[in-house]
Amino acid sequence: MREDIEFRTEDGVTLRGWHHAPDDGPADTRRPLVVMAHGFSAVKEMFLDDFADHFAAGGLGVLVYDNRNLGGSDGEPRGEIDPWQQVRDYRTAITWAQTQPWCDPDRIGIWGSSYSGGHVLVVGAIDRRVRCVVSQVPLVSGLANARRLIRADQFADLRAMFDADRAARYAGKPPEMMQVTWEKDPAEVCALPTADTSEFFFGPIQERASTWRNEVTLRSVEMFVEYEPGAYIADIAPTPLMVVVAAQDHLTVADLTLEYYERARHPKELLVLPVGHFEAYTGEAFARSAPAQLDWFRRYLT
């Protein structure tokens, strides 16, 4: 069973999403809970409901919400993606969930994918209320990943754009905006310049995710470059960590994730899928990955 929910952050922003409850009992029964949000600019309708439904069918409650400034959640400016604010919002979601009659406050896990896959590495390391972590195709190093996505001769130009935007904002102008991904021409300036990113956001998923917008603030990209969530990975233990890697991932590149996974301490588990970044959400990869993730959560939350 799924119900719409909303909760307020400490700074007064309303975040909206869903609570998925298992069908094998009253909706207000206290259950283990998985808290989840999506990646860079993405909204909850982009396959998070499939993961939530699978986890709920396995006996877990799931709290899914849109990140602030995106989708159904409030927040200004629209399209602003501050990774550290999103980390704080994960922790607020946990705090709010602990007050609800359907949540066992002592059995909370967190799930993240792509950008939020990095967030859960941070939250899992600093918030000991978290009992279990699943990080799917995560960003582990903003700078190293940006250097893979952006040609070296274009990186200086990007930094000049950051500086110009900072000066303009200081002068009172609104933040500059940038496309998330290219729509028609691979030469278009955008934050995530891979072909599979464009195919994902402009493919059939648009019918499910009408609230998604192909723009973010330029400073969101600057904050992406500065964000190093993998630095926290060794500090997650003794909280159990599962990392899901897409072997053909060239958005949050697989070799970087595997390198950082080696720094994590046990208990940990690695699942490698023979697919690209966005294929991890659907098809055979989902059919293999979602049950493994459910088993991981059930092992440590039930």
PDB file of C-alpha atoms in Angstrom:
ATOM      1  CA  MET A   1       0.000   0.000   0.000  1.00  0.00           C
ATOM      2  CA  ARG A   2       1.287   3.465  -0.899  1.00  0.00           C
ATOM      3  CA  GLU A   3       0.234   6.770   0.604  1.00  0.00           C
ATOM      4  CA  ASP A   4       1.337  10.333  -0.101  1.00  0.00           C
ATOM      5  CA  ILE A   5       3.337  11.951   2.685  1.00  0.00           C
ATOM      6  CA  GLU A   6       5.024  15.257   3.397  1.00  0.00           C
ATOM      7  CA  PHE A   7       7.309  16.543   6.129  1.00  0.00           C
ATOM      8  CA  ARG A   8       9.075  19.775   6.943  1.00  0.00           C
ATOM      9  CA  THR A   9      12.799  20.292   7.267  1.00  0.00           C
ATOM     10  CA  GLU A  10      14.385  22.259  10.085  1.00  0.00           C
ATOM     11  CA  ASP A  11      14.575  25.335   7.837  1.00  0.00           C
ATOM     12  CA  GLY A  12      10.882  25.092   6.949  1.00  0.00           C
ATOM     13  CA  VAL A  13      10.932  23.477   3.491  1.00  0.00           C
ATOM     14  CA  THR A  14       8.222  20.888   2.785  1.00  0.00           C
ATOM     15  CA  LEU A  15       9.456  17.665   1.179  1.00  0.00           C
ATOM     16  CA  ARG A  16       6.900  15.359  -0.426  1.00  0.00           C
ATOM     17  CA  GLY A  17       6.889  11.718  -1.355  1.00  0.00           C
ATOM     18  CA  TRP A  18       5.395   8.334  -0.550  1.00  0.00           C
ATOM     19  CA  HIS A  19       5.247   5.839   2.265  1.00  0.00           C
ATOM     20  CA  HIS A  20       5.088   2.250   1.003  1.00  0.00           C
ATOM     21  CA  ALA A  21       3.729  -0.126   3.635  1.00  0.00           C
ATOM     22  CA  PRO A  22       3.849  -3.922   3.466  1.00  0.00           C
ATOM     23  CA  ASP A  23       0.496  -5.543   2.726  1.00  0.00           C
ATOM     24  CA  ASP A  24       0.794  -8.254   5.390  1.00  0.00           C
ATOM     25  CA  GLY A  25      -0.610  -6.302   8.316  1.00  0.00           C
ATOM     26  CA  PRO A  26      -2.117  -3.013   9.545  1.00  0.00           C
ATOM     27  CA  ALA A  27      -0.604   0.094   7.948  1.00  0.00           C
ATOM     28  CA  ASP A  28       0.319   1.519  11.368  1.00  0.00           C
ATOM     29  CA  THR A  29       2.359  -1.525  12.442  1.00  0.00           C
ATOM     30  CA  ARG A  30       5.908  -0.516  13.329  1.00  0.00           C
ATOM     31  CA  ARG A  31       8.181  -1.952  10.649  1.00  0.00           C
ATOM     32  CA  PRO A  32      11.809  -1.712   9.612  1.00  0.00           C
ATOM     33  CA  LEU A  33      12.074   1.261   7.266  1.00  0.00           C
ATOM     34  CA  VAL A  34      14.213   2.112   4.244  1.00  0.00           C
ATOM     35  CA  VAL A  35      14.626   5.836   3.478  1.00  0.00           C
ATOM     36  CA  MET A  36      15.399   6.673  -0.145  1.00  0.00           C
ATOM     37  CA  ALA A  37      15.778   9.621  -2.526  1.00  0.00           C
ATOM     38  CA  HIS A  38      16.988   9.958  -6.133  1.00  0.00           C
ATOM     39  CA  GLY A  39      20.120  11.232  -7.850  1.00  0.00           C
ATOM     40  CA  PHE A  40      21.209  14.423  -9.603  1.00  0.00           C
ATOM     41  CA  SER A  41      18.047  16.277 -10.694  1.00  0.00           C
ATOM     42  CA  ALA A  42      16.001  13.037 -10.829  1.00  0.00           C
ATOM     43  CA  VAL A  43      12.541  12.639  -9.287  1.00  0.00           C
ATOM     44  CA  LYS A  44      10.954   9.764  -7.434  1.00  0.00           C
ATOM     45  CA  GLU A  45       8.846   8.573 -10.390  1.00  0.00           C
ATOM     46  CA  MET A  46      12.055   7.595 -12.176  1.00  0.00           C
ATOM     47  CA  PHE A  47      11.871   3.959 -11.022  1.00  0.00           C
ATOM     48  CA  LEU A  48      12.185   4.513  -7.265  1.00  0.00           C
ATOM     49  CA  ASP A  49       8.625   3.250  -6.935  1.00  0.00           C
ATOM     50  CA  ASP A  50       9.738  -0.081  -8.432  1.00  0.00           C
ATOM     51  CA  PHE A  51      12.434  -0.517  -5.789  1.00  0.00           C
ATOM     52  CA  ALA A  52      10.066   0.633  -3.036  1.00  0.00           C
ATOM     53  CA  ASP A  53       7.346  -1.778  -4.144  1.00  0.00           C
ATOM     54  CA  HIS A  54       9.843  -4.651  -4.172  1.00  0.00           C
ATOM     55  CA  PHE A  55      11.113  -3.837  -0.688  1.00  0.00           C
ATOM     56  CA  ALA A  56       7.577  -3.423   0.667  1.00  0.00           C
ATOM     57  CA  ALA A  57       6.569  -6.787  -0.807  1.00  0.00           C
ATOM     58  CA  GLY A  58       9.462  -8.219   1.193  1.00  0.00           C
ATOM     59  CA  GLY A  59       8.106  -6.859   4.476  1.00  0.00           C
ATOM     60  CA  LEU A  60       9.897  -3.517   4.745  1.00  0.00           C
ATOM     61  CA  GLY A  61       8.379  -0.059   5.006  1.00  0.00           C
ATOM     62  CA  VAL A  62       9.837   2.470   2.583  1.00  0.00           C
ATOM     63  CA  LEU A  63       9.924   6.269   2.716  1.00  0.00           C
ATOM     64  CA  VAL A  64      10.564   7.822  -0.719  1.00  0.00           C
ATOM     65  CA  TYR A  65      10.755  11.575  -1.230  1.00  0.00           C
ATOM     66  CA  ASP A  66      11.799  14.152  -3.809  1.00  0.00           C
ATOM     67  CA  ASN A  67      14.849  16.196  -2.936  1.00  0.00           C
ATOM     68  CA  ARG A  68      14.218  19.851  -2.144  1.00  0.00           C
ATOM     69  CA  ASN A  69      13.921  22.213  -5.117  1.00  0.00           C
ATOM     70  CA  LEU A  70      12.949  19.281  -7.335  1.00  0.00           C
ATOM     71  CA  GLY A  71       9.823  17.374  -8.330  1.00  0.00           C
ATOM     72  CA  GLY A  72       6.949  17.528  -5.874  1.00  0.00           C
ATOM     73  CA  SER A  73       8.990  19.029  -3.047  1.00  0.00           C
ATOM     74  CA  ASP A  74       9.199  22.721  -2.219  1.00  0.00           C
ATOM     75  CA  GLY A  75      12.331  24.820  -2.107  1.00  0.00           C
ATOM     76  CA  GLU A  76      13.979  27.667  -3.960  1.00  0.00           C
ATOM     77  CA  PRO A  77      15.693  28.258  -6.235  1.00  0.00           C
ATOM     78  CA  ARG A  78      14.212  25.499  -8.345  1.00  0.00           C
ATOM     79  CA  GLY A  79      16.871  23.234  -9.750  1.00  0.00           C
ATOM     80  CA  GLU A  80      19.370  23.975  -6.977  1.00  0.00           C
ATOM     81  CA  ILE A  81      21.169  20.774  -5.961  1.00  0.00           C
ATOM     82  CA  ASP A  82      23.271  21.200  -2.837  1.00  0.00           C
ATOM     83  CA  PRO A  83      24.701  17.807  -1.860  1.00  0.00           C
ATOM     84  CA  TRP A  84      25.291  18.758   1.767  1.00  0.00           C
ATOM     85  CA  GLN A  85      21.760  20.078   2.106  1.00  0.00           C
ATOM     86  CA  GLN A  86      20.486  16.820   0.638  1.00  0.00           C
ATOM     87  CA  VAL A  87      22.558  14.932   3.221  1.00  0.00           C
ATOM     88  CA  ARG A  88      20.924  16.999   5.972  1.00  0.00           C
ATOM     89  CA  ASP A  89      17.513  16.289   4.468  1.00  0.00           C
ATOM     90  CA  TYR A  90      18.162  12.522   4.586  1.00  0.00           C
ATOM     91  CA  ARG A  91      18.809  12.910   8.297  1.00  0.00           C
ATOM     92  CA  THR A  92      15.645  14.981   8.732  1.00  0.00           C
ATOM     93  CA  ALA A  93      13.669  12.309   6.889  1.00  0.00           C
ATOM     94  CA  ILE A  94      14.965   9.753   9.393  1.00  0.00           C
ATOM     95  CA  THR A  95      14.028  12.011  12.317  1.00  0.00           C
ATOM     96  CA  TRP A  96      10.507  12.544  10.980  1.00  0.00           C
ATOM     97  CA  ALA A  97      10.022   8.860  10.176  1.00  0.00           C
ATOM     98  CA  GLN A  98      10.948   7.906  13.737  1.00  0.00           C
ATOM     99  CA  THR A  99       7.859   9.819  14.937  1.00  0.00           C
ATOM    100  CA  GLN A 100       5.476   7.878  12.685  1.00  0.00           C
ATOM    101  CA  PRO A 101       3.407   4.894  13.891  1.00  0.00           C
ATOM    102  CA  TRP A 102       4.544   2.750  10.943  1.00  0.00           C
ATOM    103  CA  CYS A 103       8.272   3.049  11.649  1.00  0.00           C
ATOM    104  CA  ASP A 104      10.415   1.060  14.053  1.00  0.00           C
ATOM    105  CA  PRO A 105      12.838   3.843  15.063  1.00  0.00           C
ATOM    106  CA  ASP A 106      15.588   1.360  15.861  1.00  0.00           C
ATOM    107  CA  ARG A 107      15.529  -0.398  12.474  1.00  0.00           C
ATOM    108  CA  ILE A 108      16.175   2.167   9.762  1.00  0.00           C
ATOM    109  CA  GLY A 109      18.170   1.619   6.584  1.00  0.00           C
ATOM    110  CA  ILE A 110      19.059   4.063   3.823  1.00  0.00           C
ATOM    111  CA  TRP A 111      19.189   3.608   0.051  1.00  0.00           C
ATOM    112  CA  GLY A 112      20.637   5.933  -2.549  1.00  0.00           C
ATOM    113  CA  SER A 113      21.531   5.800  -6.215  1.00  0.00           C
ATOM    114  CA  SER A 114      23.951   7.844  -8.319  1.00  0.00           C
ATOM    115  CA  TYR A 115      24.282  11.248  -6.586  1.00  0.00           C
ATOM    116  CA  SER A 116      22.246  10.058  -3.603  1.00  0.00           C
ATOM    117  CA  GLY A 117      24.335   6.881  -3.673  1.00  0.00           C
ATOM    118  CA  GLY A 118      27.121   9.204  -2.547  1.00  0.00           C
ATOM    119  CA  HIS A 119      24.876  10.852   0.039  1.00  0.00           C
ATOM    120  CA  VAL A 120      24.138   7.561   1.805  1.00  0.00           C
ATOM    121  CA  LEU A 121      27.878   6.934   2.177  1.00  0.00           C
ATOM    122  CA  VAL A 122      28.090  10.188   4.121  1.00  0.00           C
ATOM    123  CA  VAL A 123      24.917   9.644   6.147  1.00  0.00           C
ATOM    124  CA  GLY A 124      25.881   6.060   6.933  1.00  0.00           C
ATOM    125  CA  ALA A 125      29.217   7.264   8.310  1.00  0.00           C
ATOM    126  CA  ILE A 126      27.972  10.162  10.439  1.00  0.00           C
ATOM    127  CA  ASP A 127      24.513   9.072  11.607  1.00  0.00           C
ATOM    128  CA  ARG A 128      24.517   6.029  13.873  1.00  0.00           C
ATOM    129  CA  ARG A 129      20.741   5.757  13.794  1.00  0.00           C
ATOM    130  CA  VAL A 130      21.279   4.094  10.403  1.00  0.00           C
ATOM    131  CA  ARG A 131      21.457   0.308  10.714  1.00  0.00           C
ATOM    132  CA  CYS A 132      22.121  -0.637   7.082  1.00  0.00           C
ATOM    133  CA  VAL A 133      23.193   1.076   3.818  1.00  0.00           C
ATOM    134  CA  VAL A 134      22.709   0.276   0.121  1.00  0.00           C
ATOM    135  CA  SER A 135      24.571   2.516  -2.324  1.00  0.00           C
ATOM    136  CA  GLN A 136      23.752   1.898  -5.997  1.00  0.00           C
ATOM    137  CA  VAL A 137      25.982   3.191  -8.833  1.00  0.00           C
ATOM    138  CA  PRO A 138      27.239   5.950  -6.504  1.00  0.00           C
ATOM    139  CA  LEU A 139      29.194   9.098  -7.134  1.00  0.00           C
ATOM    140  CA  VAL A 140      32.289   8.696  -4.964  1.00  0.00           C
ATOM    141  CA  SER A 141      34.439  11.652  -6.078  1.00  0.00           C
ATOM    142  CA  GLY A 142      33.019  14.750  -7.698  1.00  0.00           C
ATOM    143  CA  LEU A 143      36.346  16.075  -8.954  1.00  0.00           C
ATOM    144  CA  ALA A 144      37.667  12.773 -10.277  1.00  0.00           C
ATOM    145  CA  ASN A 145      34.329  12.009 -11.899  1.00  0.00           C
ATOM    146  CA  ALA A 146      34.081  15.479 -13.456  1.00  0.00           C
ATOM    147  CA  ARG A 147      37.518  15.016 -14.971  1.00  0.00           C
ATOM    148  CA  ARG A 148      36.214  11.863 -16.659  1.00  0.00           C
ATOM    149  CA  LEU A 149      33.124  13.643 -18.018  1.00  0.00           C
ATOM    150  CA  ILE A 150      34.723  16.938 -19.090  1.00  0.00           C
ATOM    151  CA  ARG A 151      37.567  17.244 -21.562  1.00  0.00           C
ATOM    152  CA  ALA A 152      40.711  18.732 -20.035  1.00  0.00           C
ATOM    153  CA  ASP A 153      40.722  21.648 -22.493  1.00  0.00           C
ATOM    154  CA  GLN A 154      37.150  22.550 -21.432  1.00  0.00           C
ATOM    155  CA  PHE A 155      37.638  22.353 -17.681  1.00  0.00           C
ATOM    156  CA  ALA A 156      39.238  25.802 -17.396  1.00  0.00           C
ATOM    157  CA  ASP A 157      36.279  27.297 -19.256  1.00  0.00           C
ATOM    158  CA  LEU A 158      33.893  25.629 -16.818  1.00  0.00           C
ATOM    159  CA  ARG A 159      35.756  27.048 -13.839  1.00  0.00           C
ATOM    160  CA  ALA A 160      35.600  30.487 -15.463  1.00  0.00           C
ATOM    161  CA  MET A 161      31.817  30.049 -15.726  1.00  0.00           C
ATOM    162  CA  PHE A 162      31.685  29.208 -12.012  1.00  0.00           C
ATOM    163  CA  ASP A 163      33.640  32.360 -11.153  1.00  0.00           C
ATOM    164  CA  ALA A 164      31.488  34.572 -13.359  1.00  0.00           C
ATOM    165  CA  ASP A 165      28.316  33.142 -11.839  1.00  0.00           C
ATOM    166  CA  ARG A 166      29.636  33.727  -8.326  1.00  0.00           C
ATOM    167  CA  ALA A 167      30.420  37.365  -9.174  1.00  0.00           C
ATOM    168  CA  ALA A 168      26.992  37.860 -10.738  1.00  0.00           C
ATOM    169  CA  ARG A 169      25.200  36.399  -7.715  1.00  0.00           C
ATOM    170  CA  TYR A 170      27.228  38.652  -5.429  1.00  0.00           C
ATOM    171  CA  ALA A 171      26.008  41.591  -7.508  1.00  0.00           C
ATOM    172  CA  GLY A 172      22.415  40.524  -6.866  1.00  0.00           C
ATOM    173  CA  LYS A 173      21.638  38.662 -10.061  1.00  0.00           C
ATOM    174  CA  PRO A 174      19.798  35.312 -10.062  1.00  0.00           C
ATOM    175  CA  PRO A 175      21.881  32.132 -10.335  1.00  0.00           C
ATOM    176  CA  GLU A 176      22.843  31.029 -13.826  1.00  0.00           C
ATOM    177  CA  MET A 177      21.114  27.892 -15.093  1.00  0.00           C
ATOM    178  CA  MET A 178      22.475  24.922 -17.071  1.00  0.00           C
ATOM    179  CA  GLN A 179      20.864  21.971 -18.810  1.00  0.00           C
ATOM    180  CA  VAL A 180      21.098  18.663 -16.984  1.00  0.00           C
ATOM    181  CA  THR A 181      21.772  16.854 -20.250  1.00  0.00           C
ATOM    182  CA  TRP A 182      21.647  17.521 -23.979  1.00  0.00           C
ATOM    183  CA  GLU A 183      18.346  17.114 -25.745  1.00  0.00           C
ATOM    184  CA  LYS A 184      19.139  17.193 -29.486  1.00  0.00           C
ATOM    185  CA  ASP A 185      22.853  17.819 -29.990  1.00  0.00           C
ATOM    186  CA  PRO A 186      25.714  16.217 -28.004  1.00  0.00           C
ATOM    187  CA  ALA A 187      27.590  19.515 -28.356  1.00  0.00           C
ATOM    188  CA  GLU A 188      25.050  21.309 -26.132  1.00  0.00           C
ATOM    189  CA  VAL A 189      26.555  22.577 -22.881  1.00  0.00           C
ATOM    190  CA  CYS A 190      25.160  20.517 -20.005  1.00  0.00           C
ATOM    191  CA  ALA A 191      25.977  19.042 -16.622  1.00  0.00           C
ATOM    192  CA  LEU A 192      25.835  15.335 -17.548  1.00  0.00           C
ATOM    193  CA  PRO A 193      27.091  15.045 -21.135  1.00  0.00           C
ATOM    194  CA  THR A 194      26.706  11.311 -21.801  1.00  0.00           C
ATOM    195  CA  ALA A 195      24.484   9.758 -24.447  1.00  0.00           C
ATOM    196  CA  ASP A 196      22.806   7.377 -22.016  1.00  0.00           C
ATOM    197  CA  THR A 197      21.926  10.291 -19.716  1.00  0.00           C
ATOM    198  CA  SER A 198      20.108  12.027 -22.573  1.00  0.00           C
ATOM    199  CA  GLU A 199      18.384   8.785 -23.588  1.00  0.00           C
ATOM    200  CA  PHE A 200      17.235   8.165 -20.019  1.00  0.00           C
ATOM    201  CA  PHE A 201      15.781  11.589 -19.277  1.00  0.00           C
ATOM    202  CA  PHE A 202      14.234  12.119 -22.707  1.00  0.00           C
ATOM    203  CA  GLY A 203      13.020   8.545 -23.168  1.00  0.00           C
ATOM    204  CA  PRO A 204       9.756   6.890 -22.111  1.00  0.00           C
ATOM    205  CA  ILE A 205      10.421   7.820 -18.477  1.00  0.00           C
ATOM    206  CA  GLN A 206       9.149  11.332 -19.269  1.00  0.00           C
ATOM    207  CA  GLU A 207       5.593  10.011 -19.246  1.00  0.00           C
ATOM    208  CA  ARG A 208       6.047   8.838 -15.649  1.00  0.00           C
ATOM    209  CA  ALA A 209       8.053  11.827 -14.437  1.00  0.00           C
ATOM    210  CA  SER A 210       6.282  14.938 -15.648  1.00  0.00           C
ATOM    211  CA  THR A 211       7.750  17.091 -12.852  1.00  0.00           C
ATOM    212  CA  TRP A 212      11.351  16.633 -14.025  1.00  0.00           C
ATOM    213  CA  ARG A 213      12.993  19.699 -15.547  1.00  0.00           C
ATOM    214  CA  ASN A 214      16.090  19.751 -17.728  1.00  0.00           C
ATOM    215  CA  GLU A 215      17.843  22.516 -15.832  1.00  0.00           C
ATOM    216  CA  VAL A 216      19.846  23.013 -12.680  1.00  0.00           C
ATOM    217  CA  THR A 217      21.673  25.991 -11.275  1.00  0.00           C
ATOM    218  CA  LEU A 218      25.255  26.334 -12.452  1.00  0.00           C
ATOM    219  CA  ARG A 219      26.422  26.390  -8.850  1.00  0.00           C
ATOM    220  CA  SER A 220      24.864  22.913  -8.487  1.00  0.00           C
ATOM    221  CA  VAL A 221      27.498  21.755 -10.964  1.00  0.00           C
ATOM    222  CA  GLU A 222      30.189  23.602  -9.005  1.00  0.00           C
ATOM    223  CA  MET A 223      29.070  21.876  -5.814  1.00  0.00           C
ATOM    224  CA  PHE A 224      29.120  18.532  -7.684  1.00  0.00           C
ATOM    225  CA  VAL A 225      32.792  19.089  -8.560  1.00  0.00           C
ATOM    226  CA  GLU A 226      33.600  19.912  -4.920  1.00  0.00           C
ATOM    227  CA  TYR A 227      31.744  16.933  -3.406  1.00  0.00           C
ATOM    228  CA  GLU A 228      33.799  13.968  -2.148  1.00  0.00           C
ATOM    229  CA  PRO A 229      31.427  11.500  -0.465  1.00  0.00           C
ATOM    230  CA  GLY A 230      33.796   8.570  -0.936  1.00  0.00           C
ATOM    231  CA  ALA A 231      36.053  10.116   1.684  1.00  0.00           C
ATOM    232  CA  TYR A 232      33.571   8.819   4.284  1.00  0.00           C
ATOM    233  CA  ILE A 233      33.377   5.220   3.107  1.00  0.00           C
ATOM    234  CA  ALA A 234      35.895   3.774   5.575  1.00  0.00           C
ATOM    235  CA  ASP A 235      33.946   5.270   8.483  1.00  0.00           C
ATOM    236  CA  ILE A 236      30.620   3.572   7.722  1.00  0.00           C
ATOM    237  CA  ALA A 237      31.614   0.367   9.535  1.00  0.00           C
ATOM    238  CA  PRO A 238      30.395  -1.258  11.676  1.00  0.00           C
ATOM    239  CA  THR A 239      27.176  -0.307   9.865  1.00  0.00           C
ATOM    240  CA  PRO A 240      26.723  -2.855   7.037  1.00  0.00           C
ATOM    241  CA  LEU A 241      27.269  -1.497   3.514  1.00  0.00           C
ATOM    242  CA  MET A 242      26.234  -2.934   0.142  1.00  0.00           C
ATOM    243  CA  VAL A 243      27.609  -1.255  -2.994  1.00  0.00           C
ATOM    244  CA  VAL A 244      26.049  -1.954  -6.392  1.00  0.00           C
ATOM    245  CA  VAL A 245      28.299  -1.199  -9.366  1.00  0.00           C
ATOM    246  CA  ALA A 246      27.359  -1.110 -13.045  1.00  0.00           C
ATOM    247  CA  ALA A 247      30.435  -2.482 -14.811  1.00  0.00           C
ATOM    248  CA  GLN A 248      29.771  -0.451 -17.970  1.00  0.00           C
ATOM    249  CA  ASP A 249      29.029   2.768 -16.088  1.00  0.00           C
ATOM    250  CA  HIS A 250      30.679   5.805 -17.627  1.00  0.00           C
ATOM    251  CA  LEU A 251      28.624   8.417 -15.759  1.00  0.00           C
ATOM    252  CA  THR A 252      29.644   7.520 -12.196  1.00  0.00           C
ATOM    253  CA  VAL A 253      32.530   5.493 -13.507  1.00  0.00           C
ATOM    254  CA  ALA A 254      32.827   1.915 -12.293  1.00  0.00           C
ATOM    255  CA  ASP A 255      36.580   1.780 -11.687  1.00  0.00           C
ATOM    256  CA  LEU A 256      36.427   4.708  -9.267  1.00  0.00           C
ATOM    257  CA  THR A 257      33.624   3.073  -7.308  1.00  0.00           C
ATOM    258  CA  LEU A 258      35.531  -0.211  -7.127  1.00  0.00           C
ATOM    259  CA  GLU A 259      38.624   1.619  -5.911  1.00  0.00           C
ATOM    260  CA  TYR A 260      36.694   3.291  -3.113  1.00  0.00           C
ATOM    261  CA  TYR A 261      34.853   0.084  -2.226  1.00  0.00           C
ATOM    262  CA  GLU A 262      38.208  -1.442  -1.293  1.00  0.00           C
ATOM    263  CA  ARG A 263      38.583   1.263   1.351  1.00  0.00           C
ATOM    264  CA  ALA A 264      35.332   0.278   3.066  1.00  0.00           C
ATOM    265  CA  ARG A 265      35.504  -1.987   6.106  1.00  0.00           C
ATOM    266  CA  HIS A 266      33.385  -5.036   6.838  1.00  0.00           C
ATOM    267  CA  PRO A 267      30.577  -5.881   6.993  1.00  0.00           C
ATOM    268  CA  LYS A 268      30.287  -5.045   3.317  1.00  0.00           C
ATOM    269  CA  GLU A 269      29.140  -6.649   0.090  1.00  0.00           C
ATOM    270  CA  LEU A 270      29.715  -5.845  -3.574  1.00  0.00           C
ATOM    271  CA  LEU A 271      27.306  -6.569  -6.407  1.00  0.00           C
ATOM    272  CA  VAL A 272      28.582  -5.943  -9.953  1.00  0.00           C
ATOM    273  CA  LEU A 273      26.003  -5.738 -12.743  1.00  0.00           C
ATOM    274  CA  PRO A 274      27.116  -6.149 -16.400  1.00  0.00           C
ATOM    275  CA  VAL A 275      25.263  -3.006 -17.516  1.00  0.00           C
ATOM    276  CA  GLY A 276      25.493   0.763 -17.836  1.00  0.00           C
ATOM    277  CA  HIS A 277      24.514   3.360 -15.248  1.00  0.00           C
ATOM    278  CA  PHE A 278      20.813   3.751 -16.066  1.00  0.00           C
ATOM    279  CA  GLU A 279      20.216   0.094 -16.868  1.00  0.00           C
ATOM    280  CA  ALA A 280      20.679  -0.619 -13.152  1.00  0.00           C
ATOM    281  CA  TYR A 281      17.111   0.644 -12.612  1.00  0.00           C
ATOM    282  CA  THR A 282      15.305  -1.673 -15.007  1.00  0.00           C
ATOM    283  CA  GLY A 283      15.098  -5.045 -16.760  1.00  0.00           C
ATOM    284  CA  GLU A 284      17.348  -7.964 -15.933  1.00  0.00           C
ATOM    285  CA  ALA A 285      19.660  -5.794 -13.824  1.00  0.00           C
ATOM    286  CA  PHE A 286      16.768  -4.767 -11.584  1.00  0.00           C
ATOM    287  CA  ALA A 287      15.532  -8.361 -11.428  1.00  0.00           C
ATOM    288  CA  ARG A 288      18.935  -9.426 -10.127  1.00  0.00           C
ATOM    289  CA  SER A 289      19.788  -6.412  -7.997  1.00  0.00           C
ATOM    290  CA  ALA A 290      16.531  -5.615  -6.190  1.00  0.00           C
ATOM    291  CA  PRO A 291      16.229  -9.066  -4.521  1.00  0.00           C
ATOM    292  CA  ALA A 292      19.882  -8.912  -3.448  1.00  0.00           C
ATOM    293  CA  GLN A 293      19.336  -5.472  -1.947  1.00  0.00           C
ATOM    294  CA  LEU A 294      16.179  -6.665  -0.187  1.00  0.00           C
ATOM    295  CA  ASP A 295      18.074  -9.609   1.268  1.00  0.00           C
ATOM    296  CA  TRP A 296      20.766  -7.243   2.548  1.00  0.00           C
ATOM    297  CA  PHE A 297      18.225  -5.005   4.245  1.00  0.00           C
ATOM    298  CA  ARG A 298      16.327  -7.953   5.697  1.00  0.00           C
ATOM    299  CA  ARG A 299      19.538  -9.466   7.058  1.00  0.00           C
ATOM    300  CA  TYR A 300      20.318  -6.394   9.148  1.00  0.00           C
ATOM    301  CA  LEU A 301      16.901  -4.801   9.757  1.00  0.00           C
ATOM    302  CA  THR A 302      14.700  -7.797  10.598  1.00  0.00           C
TER     303      THR A 302
END
